[in-house]
Short mmCIF file of C-alpha atoms and ligand atoms in Angstrom, two decimals:
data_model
loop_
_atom_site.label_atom_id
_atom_site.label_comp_id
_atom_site.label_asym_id
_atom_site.label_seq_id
_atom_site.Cartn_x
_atom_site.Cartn_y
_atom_site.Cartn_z
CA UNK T 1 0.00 0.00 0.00
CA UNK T 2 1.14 3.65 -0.56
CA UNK T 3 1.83 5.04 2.78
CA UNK T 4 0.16 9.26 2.55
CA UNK T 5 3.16 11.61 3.61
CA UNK T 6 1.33 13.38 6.70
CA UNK T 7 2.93 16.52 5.82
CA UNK T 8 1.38 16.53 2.23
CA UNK T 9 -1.75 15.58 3.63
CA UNK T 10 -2.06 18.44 6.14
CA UNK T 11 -0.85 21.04 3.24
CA UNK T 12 -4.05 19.81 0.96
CA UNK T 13 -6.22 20.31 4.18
CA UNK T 14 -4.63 23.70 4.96
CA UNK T 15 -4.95 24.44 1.07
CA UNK T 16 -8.48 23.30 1.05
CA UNK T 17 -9.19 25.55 4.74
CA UNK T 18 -7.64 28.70 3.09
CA UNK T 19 -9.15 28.78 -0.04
CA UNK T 20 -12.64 27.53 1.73
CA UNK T 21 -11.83 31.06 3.56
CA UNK T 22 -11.06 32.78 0.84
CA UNK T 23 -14.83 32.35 -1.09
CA UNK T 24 -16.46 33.08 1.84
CA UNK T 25 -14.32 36.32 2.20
CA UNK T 26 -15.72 36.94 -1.64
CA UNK T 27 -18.93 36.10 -1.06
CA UNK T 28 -19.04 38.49 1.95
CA UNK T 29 -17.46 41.60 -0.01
CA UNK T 30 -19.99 41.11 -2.69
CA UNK T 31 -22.78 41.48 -0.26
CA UNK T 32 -21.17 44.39 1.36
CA UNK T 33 -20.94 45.87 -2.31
CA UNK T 34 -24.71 45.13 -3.10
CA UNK T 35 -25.80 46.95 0.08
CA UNK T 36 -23.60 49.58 -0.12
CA UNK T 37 -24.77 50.11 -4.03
CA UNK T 38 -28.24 49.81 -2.26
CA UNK T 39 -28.32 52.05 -0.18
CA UNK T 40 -27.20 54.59 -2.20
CA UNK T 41 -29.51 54.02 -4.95
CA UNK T 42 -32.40 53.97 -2.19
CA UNK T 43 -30.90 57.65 -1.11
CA UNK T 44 -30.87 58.82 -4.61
CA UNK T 45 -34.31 57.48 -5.03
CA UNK T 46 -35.87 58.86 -2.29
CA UNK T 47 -34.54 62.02 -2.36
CA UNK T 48 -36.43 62.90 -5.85
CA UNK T 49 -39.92 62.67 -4.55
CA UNK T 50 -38.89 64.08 -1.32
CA UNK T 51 -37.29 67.19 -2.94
CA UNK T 52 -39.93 67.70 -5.45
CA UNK T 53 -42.68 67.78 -2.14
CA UNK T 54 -40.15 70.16 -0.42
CA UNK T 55 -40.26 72.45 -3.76
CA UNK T 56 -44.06 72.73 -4.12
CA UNK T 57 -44.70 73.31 -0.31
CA UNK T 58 -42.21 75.86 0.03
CA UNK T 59 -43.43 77.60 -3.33
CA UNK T 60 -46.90 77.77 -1.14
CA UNK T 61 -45.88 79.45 1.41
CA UNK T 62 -43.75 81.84 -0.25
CA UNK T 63 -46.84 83.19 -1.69
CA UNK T 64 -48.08 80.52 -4.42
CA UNK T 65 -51.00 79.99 -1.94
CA UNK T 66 -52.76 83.44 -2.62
CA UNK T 67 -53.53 82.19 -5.98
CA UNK T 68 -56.31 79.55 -6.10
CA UNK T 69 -55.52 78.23 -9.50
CA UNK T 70 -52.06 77.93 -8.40
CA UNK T 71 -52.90 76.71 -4.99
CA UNK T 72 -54.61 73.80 -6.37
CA UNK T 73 -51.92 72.61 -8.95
CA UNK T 74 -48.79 72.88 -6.58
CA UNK T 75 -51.33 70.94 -3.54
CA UNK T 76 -51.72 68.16 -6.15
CA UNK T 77 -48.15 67.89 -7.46
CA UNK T 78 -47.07 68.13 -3.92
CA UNK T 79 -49.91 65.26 -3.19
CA UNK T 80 -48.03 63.13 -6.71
CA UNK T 81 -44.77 63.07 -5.39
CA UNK T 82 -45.84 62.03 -1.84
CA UNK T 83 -47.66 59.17 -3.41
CA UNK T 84 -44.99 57.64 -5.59
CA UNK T 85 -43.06 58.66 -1.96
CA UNK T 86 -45.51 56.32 -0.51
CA UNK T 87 -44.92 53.60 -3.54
CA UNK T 88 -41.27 53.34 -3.71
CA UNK T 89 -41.33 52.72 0.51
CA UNK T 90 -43.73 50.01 0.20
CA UNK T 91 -42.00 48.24 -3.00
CA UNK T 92 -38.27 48.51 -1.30
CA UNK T 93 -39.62 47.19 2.11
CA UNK T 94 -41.31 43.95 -0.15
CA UNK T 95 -37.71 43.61 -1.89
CA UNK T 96 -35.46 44.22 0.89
CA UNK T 97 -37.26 41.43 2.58
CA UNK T 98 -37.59 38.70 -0.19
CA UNK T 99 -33.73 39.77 -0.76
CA UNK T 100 -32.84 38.96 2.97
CA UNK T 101 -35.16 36.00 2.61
CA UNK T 102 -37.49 37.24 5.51
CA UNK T 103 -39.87 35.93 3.31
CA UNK T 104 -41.35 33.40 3.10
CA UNK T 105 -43.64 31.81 0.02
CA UNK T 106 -46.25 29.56 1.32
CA UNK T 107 -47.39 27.62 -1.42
CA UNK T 108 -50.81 26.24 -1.23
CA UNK T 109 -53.52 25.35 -3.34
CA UNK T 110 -54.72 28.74 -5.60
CA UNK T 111 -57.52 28.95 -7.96
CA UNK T 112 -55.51 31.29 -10.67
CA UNK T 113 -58.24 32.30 -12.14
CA UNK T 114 -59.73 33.70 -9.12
CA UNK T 115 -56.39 35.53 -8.20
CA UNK T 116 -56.58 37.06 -11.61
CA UNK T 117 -60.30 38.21 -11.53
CA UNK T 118 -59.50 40.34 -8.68
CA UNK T 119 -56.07 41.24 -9.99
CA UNK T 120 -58.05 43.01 -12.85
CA UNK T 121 -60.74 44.18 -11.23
CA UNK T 122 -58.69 46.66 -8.78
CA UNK T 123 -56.92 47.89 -11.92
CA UNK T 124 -60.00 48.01 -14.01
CA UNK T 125 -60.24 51.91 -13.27
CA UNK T 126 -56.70 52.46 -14.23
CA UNK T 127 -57.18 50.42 -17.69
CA UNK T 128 -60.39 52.26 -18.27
CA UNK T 129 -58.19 55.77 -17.67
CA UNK T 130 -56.93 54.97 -20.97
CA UNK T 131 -59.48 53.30 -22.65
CA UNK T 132 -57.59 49.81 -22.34
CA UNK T 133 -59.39 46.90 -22.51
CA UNK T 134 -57.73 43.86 -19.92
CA UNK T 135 -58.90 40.51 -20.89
CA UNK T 136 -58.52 37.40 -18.89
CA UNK T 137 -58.44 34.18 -21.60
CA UNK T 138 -58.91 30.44 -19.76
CA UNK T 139 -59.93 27.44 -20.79
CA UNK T 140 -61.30 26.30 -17.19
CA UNK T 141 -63.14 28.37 -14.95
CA UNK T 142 -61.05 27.32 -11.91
CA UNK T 143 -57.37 26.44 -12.49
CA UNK T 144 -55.51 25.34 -9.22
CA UNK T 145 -51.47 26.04 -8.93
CA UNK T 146 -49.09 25.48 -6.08
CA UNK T 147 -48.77 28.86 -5.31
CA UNK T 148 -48.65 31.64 -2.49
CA UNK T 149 -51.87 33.39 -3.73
CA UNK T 150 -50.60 36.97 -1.91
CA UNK T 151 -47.24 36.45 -3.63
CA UNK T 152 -48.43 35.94 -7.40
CA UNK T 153 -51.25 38.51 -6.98
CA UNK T 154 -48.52 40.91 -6.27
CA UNK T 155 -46.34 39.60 -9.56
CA UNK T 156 -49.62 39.75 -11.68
CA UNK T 157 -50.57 43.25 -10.52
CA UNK T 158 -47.09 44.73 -11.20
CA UNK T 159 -47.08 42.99 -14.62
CA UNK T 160 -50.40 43.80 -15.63
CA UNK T 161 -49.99 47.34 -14.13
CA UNK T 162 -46.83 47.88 -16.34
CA UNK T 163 -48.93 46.64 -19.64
CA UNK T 164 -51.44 49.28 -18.25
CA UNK T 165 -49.40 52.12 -17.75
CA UNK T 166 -46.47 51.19 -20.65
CA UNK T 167 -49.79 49.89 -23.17
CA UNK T 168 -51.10 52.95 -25.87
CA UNK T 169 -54.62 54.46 -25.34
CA UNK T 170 -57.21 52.47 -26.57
CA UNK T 171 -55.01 49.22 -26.60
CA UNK T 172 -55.45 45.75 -25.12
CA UNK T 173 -54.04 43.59 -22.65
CA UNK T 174 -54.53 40.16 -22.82
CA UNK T 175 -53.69 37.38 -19.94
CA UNK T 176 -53.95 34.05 -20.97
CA UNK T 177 -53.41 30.84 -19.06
CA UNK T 178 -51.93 27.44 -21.09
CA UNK T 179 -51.86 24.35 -19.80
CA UNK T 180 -48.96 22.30 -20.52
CA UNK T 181 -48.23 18.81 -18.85
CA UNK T 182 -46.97 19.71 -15.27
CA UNK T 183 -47.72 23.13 -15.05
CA UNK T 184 -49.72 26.37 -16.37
CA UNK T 185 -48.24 29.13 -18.33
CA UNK T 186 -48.98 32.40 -17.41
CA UNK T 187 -48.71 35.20 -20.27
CA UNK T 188 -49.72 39.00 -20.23
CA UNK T 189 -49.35 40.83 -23.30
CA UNK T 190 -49.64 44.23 -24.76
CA UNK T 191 -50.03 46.18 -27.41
CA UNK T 192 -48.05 49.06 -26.47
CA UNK T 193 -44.73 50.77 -27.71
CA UNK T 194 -42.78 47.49 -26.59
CA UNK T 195 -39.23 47.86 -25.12
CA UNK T 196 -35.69 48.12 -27.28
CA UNK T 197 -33.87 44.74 -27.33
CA UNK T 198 -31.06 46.46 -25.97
CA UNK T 199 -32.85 47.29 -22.50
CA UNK T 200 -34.45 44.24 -22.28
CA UNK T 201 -31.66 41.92 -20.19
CA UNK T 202 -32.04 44.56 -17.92
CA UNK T 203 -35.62 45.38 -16.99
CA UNK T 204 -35.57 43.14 -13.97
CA UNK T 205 -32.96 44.94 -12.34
CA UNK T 206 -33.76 47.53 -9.35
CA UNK T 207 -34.06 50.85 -10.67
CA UNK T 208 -33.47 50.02 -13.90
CA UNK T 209 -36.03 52.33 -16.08
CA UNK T 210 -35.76 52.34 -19.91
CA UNK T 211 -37.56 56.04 -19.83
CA UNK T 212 -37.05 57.20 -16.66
CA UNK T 213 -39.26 60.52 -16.85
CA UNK T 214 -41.71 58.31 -18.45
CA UNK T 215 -41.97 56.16 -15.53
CA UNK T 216 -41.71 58.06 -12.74
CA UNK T 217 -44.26 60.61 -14.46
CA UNK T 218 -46.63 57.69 -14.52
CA UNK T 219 -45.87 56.79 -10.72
CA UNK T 220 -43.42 53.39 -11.61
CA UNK T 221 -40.81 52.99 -8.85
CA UNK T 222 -38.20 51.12 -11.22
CA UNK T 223 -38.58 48.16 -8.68
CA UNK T 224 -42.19 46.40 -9.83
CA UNK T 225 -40.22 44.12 -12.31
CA UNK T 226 -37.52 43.22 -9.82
CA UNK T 227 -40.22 42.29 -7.25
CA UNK T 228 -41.74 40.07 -10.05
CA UNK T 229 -38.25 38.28 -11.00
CA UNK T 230 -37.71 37.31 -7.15
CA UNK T 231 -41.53 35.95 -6.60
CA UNK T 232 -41.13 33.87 -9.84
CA UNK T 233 -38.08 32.52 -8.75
CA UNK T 234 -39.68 31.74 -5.26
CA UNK T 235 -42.08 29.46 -7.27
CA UNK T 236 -39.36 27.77 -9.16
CA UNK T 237 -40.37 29.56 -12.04
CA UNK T 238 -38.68 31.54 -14.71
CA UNK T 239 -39.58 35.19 -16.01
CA UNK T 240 -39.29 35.65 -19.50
CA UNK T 241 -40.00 38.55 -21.57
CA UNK T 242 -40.54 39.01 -25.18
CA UNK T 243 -41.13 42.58 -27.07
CA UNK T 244 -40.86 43.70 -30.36
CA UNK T 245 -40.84 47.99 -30.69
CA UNK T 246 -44.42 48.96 -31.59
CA UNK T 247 -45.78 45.94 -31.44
CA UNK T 248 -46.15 45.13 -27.66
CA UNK T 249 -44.26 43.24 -25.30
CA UNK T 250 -45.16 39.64 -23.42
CA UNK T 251 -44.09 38.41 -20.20
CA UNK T 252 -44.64 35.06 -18.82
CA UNK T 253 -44.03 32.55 -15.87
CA UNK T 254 -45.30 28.95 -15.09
CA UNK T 255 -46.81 27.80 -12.02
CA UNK T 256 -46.94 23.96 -10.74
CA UNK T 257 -50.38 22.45 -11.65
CA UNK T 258 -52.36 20.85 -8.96
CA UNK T 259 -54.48 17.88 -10.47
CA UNK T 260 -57.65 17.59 -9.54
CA UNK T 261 -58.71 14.25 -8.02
CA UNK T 262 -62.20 13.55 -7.13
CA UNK T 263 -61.75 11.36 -4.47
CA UNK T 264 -63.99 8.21 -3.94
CA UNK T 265 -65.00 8.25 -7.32
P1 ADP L 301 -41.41 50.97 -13.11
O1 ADP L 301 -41.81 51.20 -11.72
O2 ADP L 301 -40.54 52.05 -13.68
O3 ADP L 301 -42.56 50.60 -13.99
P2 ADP L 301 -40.55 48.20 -13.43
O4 ADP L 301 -39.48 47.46 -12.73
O5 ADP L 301 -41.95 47.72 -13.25
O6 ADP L 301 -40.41 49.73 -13.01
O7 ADP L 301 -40.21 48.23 -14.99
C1 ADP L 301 -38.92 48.61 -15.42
C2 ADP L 301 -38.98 49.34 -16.75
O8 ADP L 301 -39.33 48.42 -17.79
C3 ADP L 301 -40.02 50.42 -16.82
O9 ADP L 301 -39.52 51.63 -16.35
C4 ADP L 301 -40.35 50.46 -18.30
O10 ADP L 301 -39.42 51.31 -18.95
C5 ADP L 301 -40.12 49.05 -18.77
N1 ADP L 301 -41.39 48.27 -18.91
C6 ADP L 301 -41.93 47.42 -18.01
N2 ADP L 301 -43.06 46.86 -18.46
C7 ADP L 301 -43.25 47.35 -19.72
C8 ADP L 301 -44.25 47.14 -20.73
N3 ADP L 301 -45.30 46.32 -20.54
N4 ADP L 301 -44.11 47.84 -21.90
C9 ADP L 301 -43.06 48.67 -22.09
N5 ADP L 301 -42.10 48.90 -21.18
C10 ADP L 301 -42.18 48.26 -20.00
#
């Protein structure tokens, strides 16, 4: 038998201790990175809405306020910016938390279809804003998933939200559900100006805005699509995206089906 040379033997283990060491050191610096990159797009963030308040109010009471037309335009603007205010705070406490993984998904048994009924009815008066039509297209009046229904209600609002706002006057989103062998496919689509393939590997990231006055002028935080990416994942799932410039743009995620037995019989 080959007799191991102890001293060789401890150098692999100290080799295999050190550089053990050494990824966790990287993993930790990359964290450190992320947060402090974070926090400082968090600042930047909330600063705009918080300035833009600050400006109107002050305008007010330097003397804006004797003039009713005025009065009334600067109140609302003032009113905007604390709402998107309001927006970004609630969508960066939802990430921060699925990031730190404070969340949890609890997948149950969902009927989709009845997630997605409500889904559109809260942003019916939105869609009717502008004139858009939002249609729901399924093949079964109840469709059950392994899902956590809080969880993909908030991915379908975002989504069909952004095909709201991002969609052209007068146009039409469409959610349809597929069945496939083991799960269901979810799809929204629009028919709106679509988004530049060169932007499109980078939608999902936070902050990331293809327009930015166009977004933040229609209340988007830059951090719906991000929020969608990690509750997809959650699920096991995969976002994909698919738009072609004036033609409209698709997203879509599968869900695990739940096959329904009928016991006894
Ligand atoms: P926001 O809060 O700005 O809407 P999101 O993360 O939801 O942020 O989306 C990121 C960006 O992707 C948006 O700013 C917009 O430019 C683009 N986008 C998202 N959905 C659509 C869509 N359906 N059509 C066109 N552009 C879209």
């Amino acid at each position: 038998t080959k007799s191991v040379n102890p001293l060789k033997k401890l150098n692999n283990e100290i080799f295999v201790y050190v550089a053990k060491k050494q990824r966790e050191i990287d993993e930790l610096r990359r964290m450190e990175q992320f947060r402090r990159e974070f926090l400082a797009d968090i600042s930047h963030e909330l600063k705009t809405p918080i300035f833009a308040a600050q400006g109107f109010i002050h305008t007010l009471i330097d003397g804006a306020k004797d003039d009713e037309r005025v009065r009334d335009k600067f109140l609302q603007k003032a009113a905007k910016s604390l709402d998107g205010l309001d927006a970004l705070v609630a969508d960066l406490l939802t990430l921060s938390q699925i990031e730190a993984g404070e969340i949890k998904m609890h997948r149950e048994r969902v009927d989709l279809v009845k997630v997605t009924h409500e889904v559109i009815e809260q942003l019916e008066p939105r869609a009717n804003q502008r004139e858009i039509k939002v249609k729901l297209h399924t093949p079964q009046d109840q469709i059950f998933v392994k899902a956590d229904a809080y969880r993909i209600s908030q991915a379908l609002t975002n989504l069909i939200d952004n095909a709201i706002k991002y969609g052209r006057d007068g146009g039409k989103v469409n959610v349809t559900f597929t069945e496939d062998k083991k799960d269901w496919e979810i799809e929204v689509k629009d028919d709106g100006p679509g988004i530049p393939p060169e932007h499109l590997n980078r939608i999902f990231e936070r902050f990331y805005r293809v327009e930015k006055s166009r977004s933040k002028e229609k209340g988007g935080t830059g951090l719906g699509l991000a929020i969608v990416k990690h509750i997809v994942n959650a699920h096991k799932s995969k976002i994909t995206v698919m738009s072609r410039v004036d033609k409209g743009t698709t997203f879509s995620f599968k869900l695990d089906k739940i096959e329904e037995k009928l016991a006894g019989f």
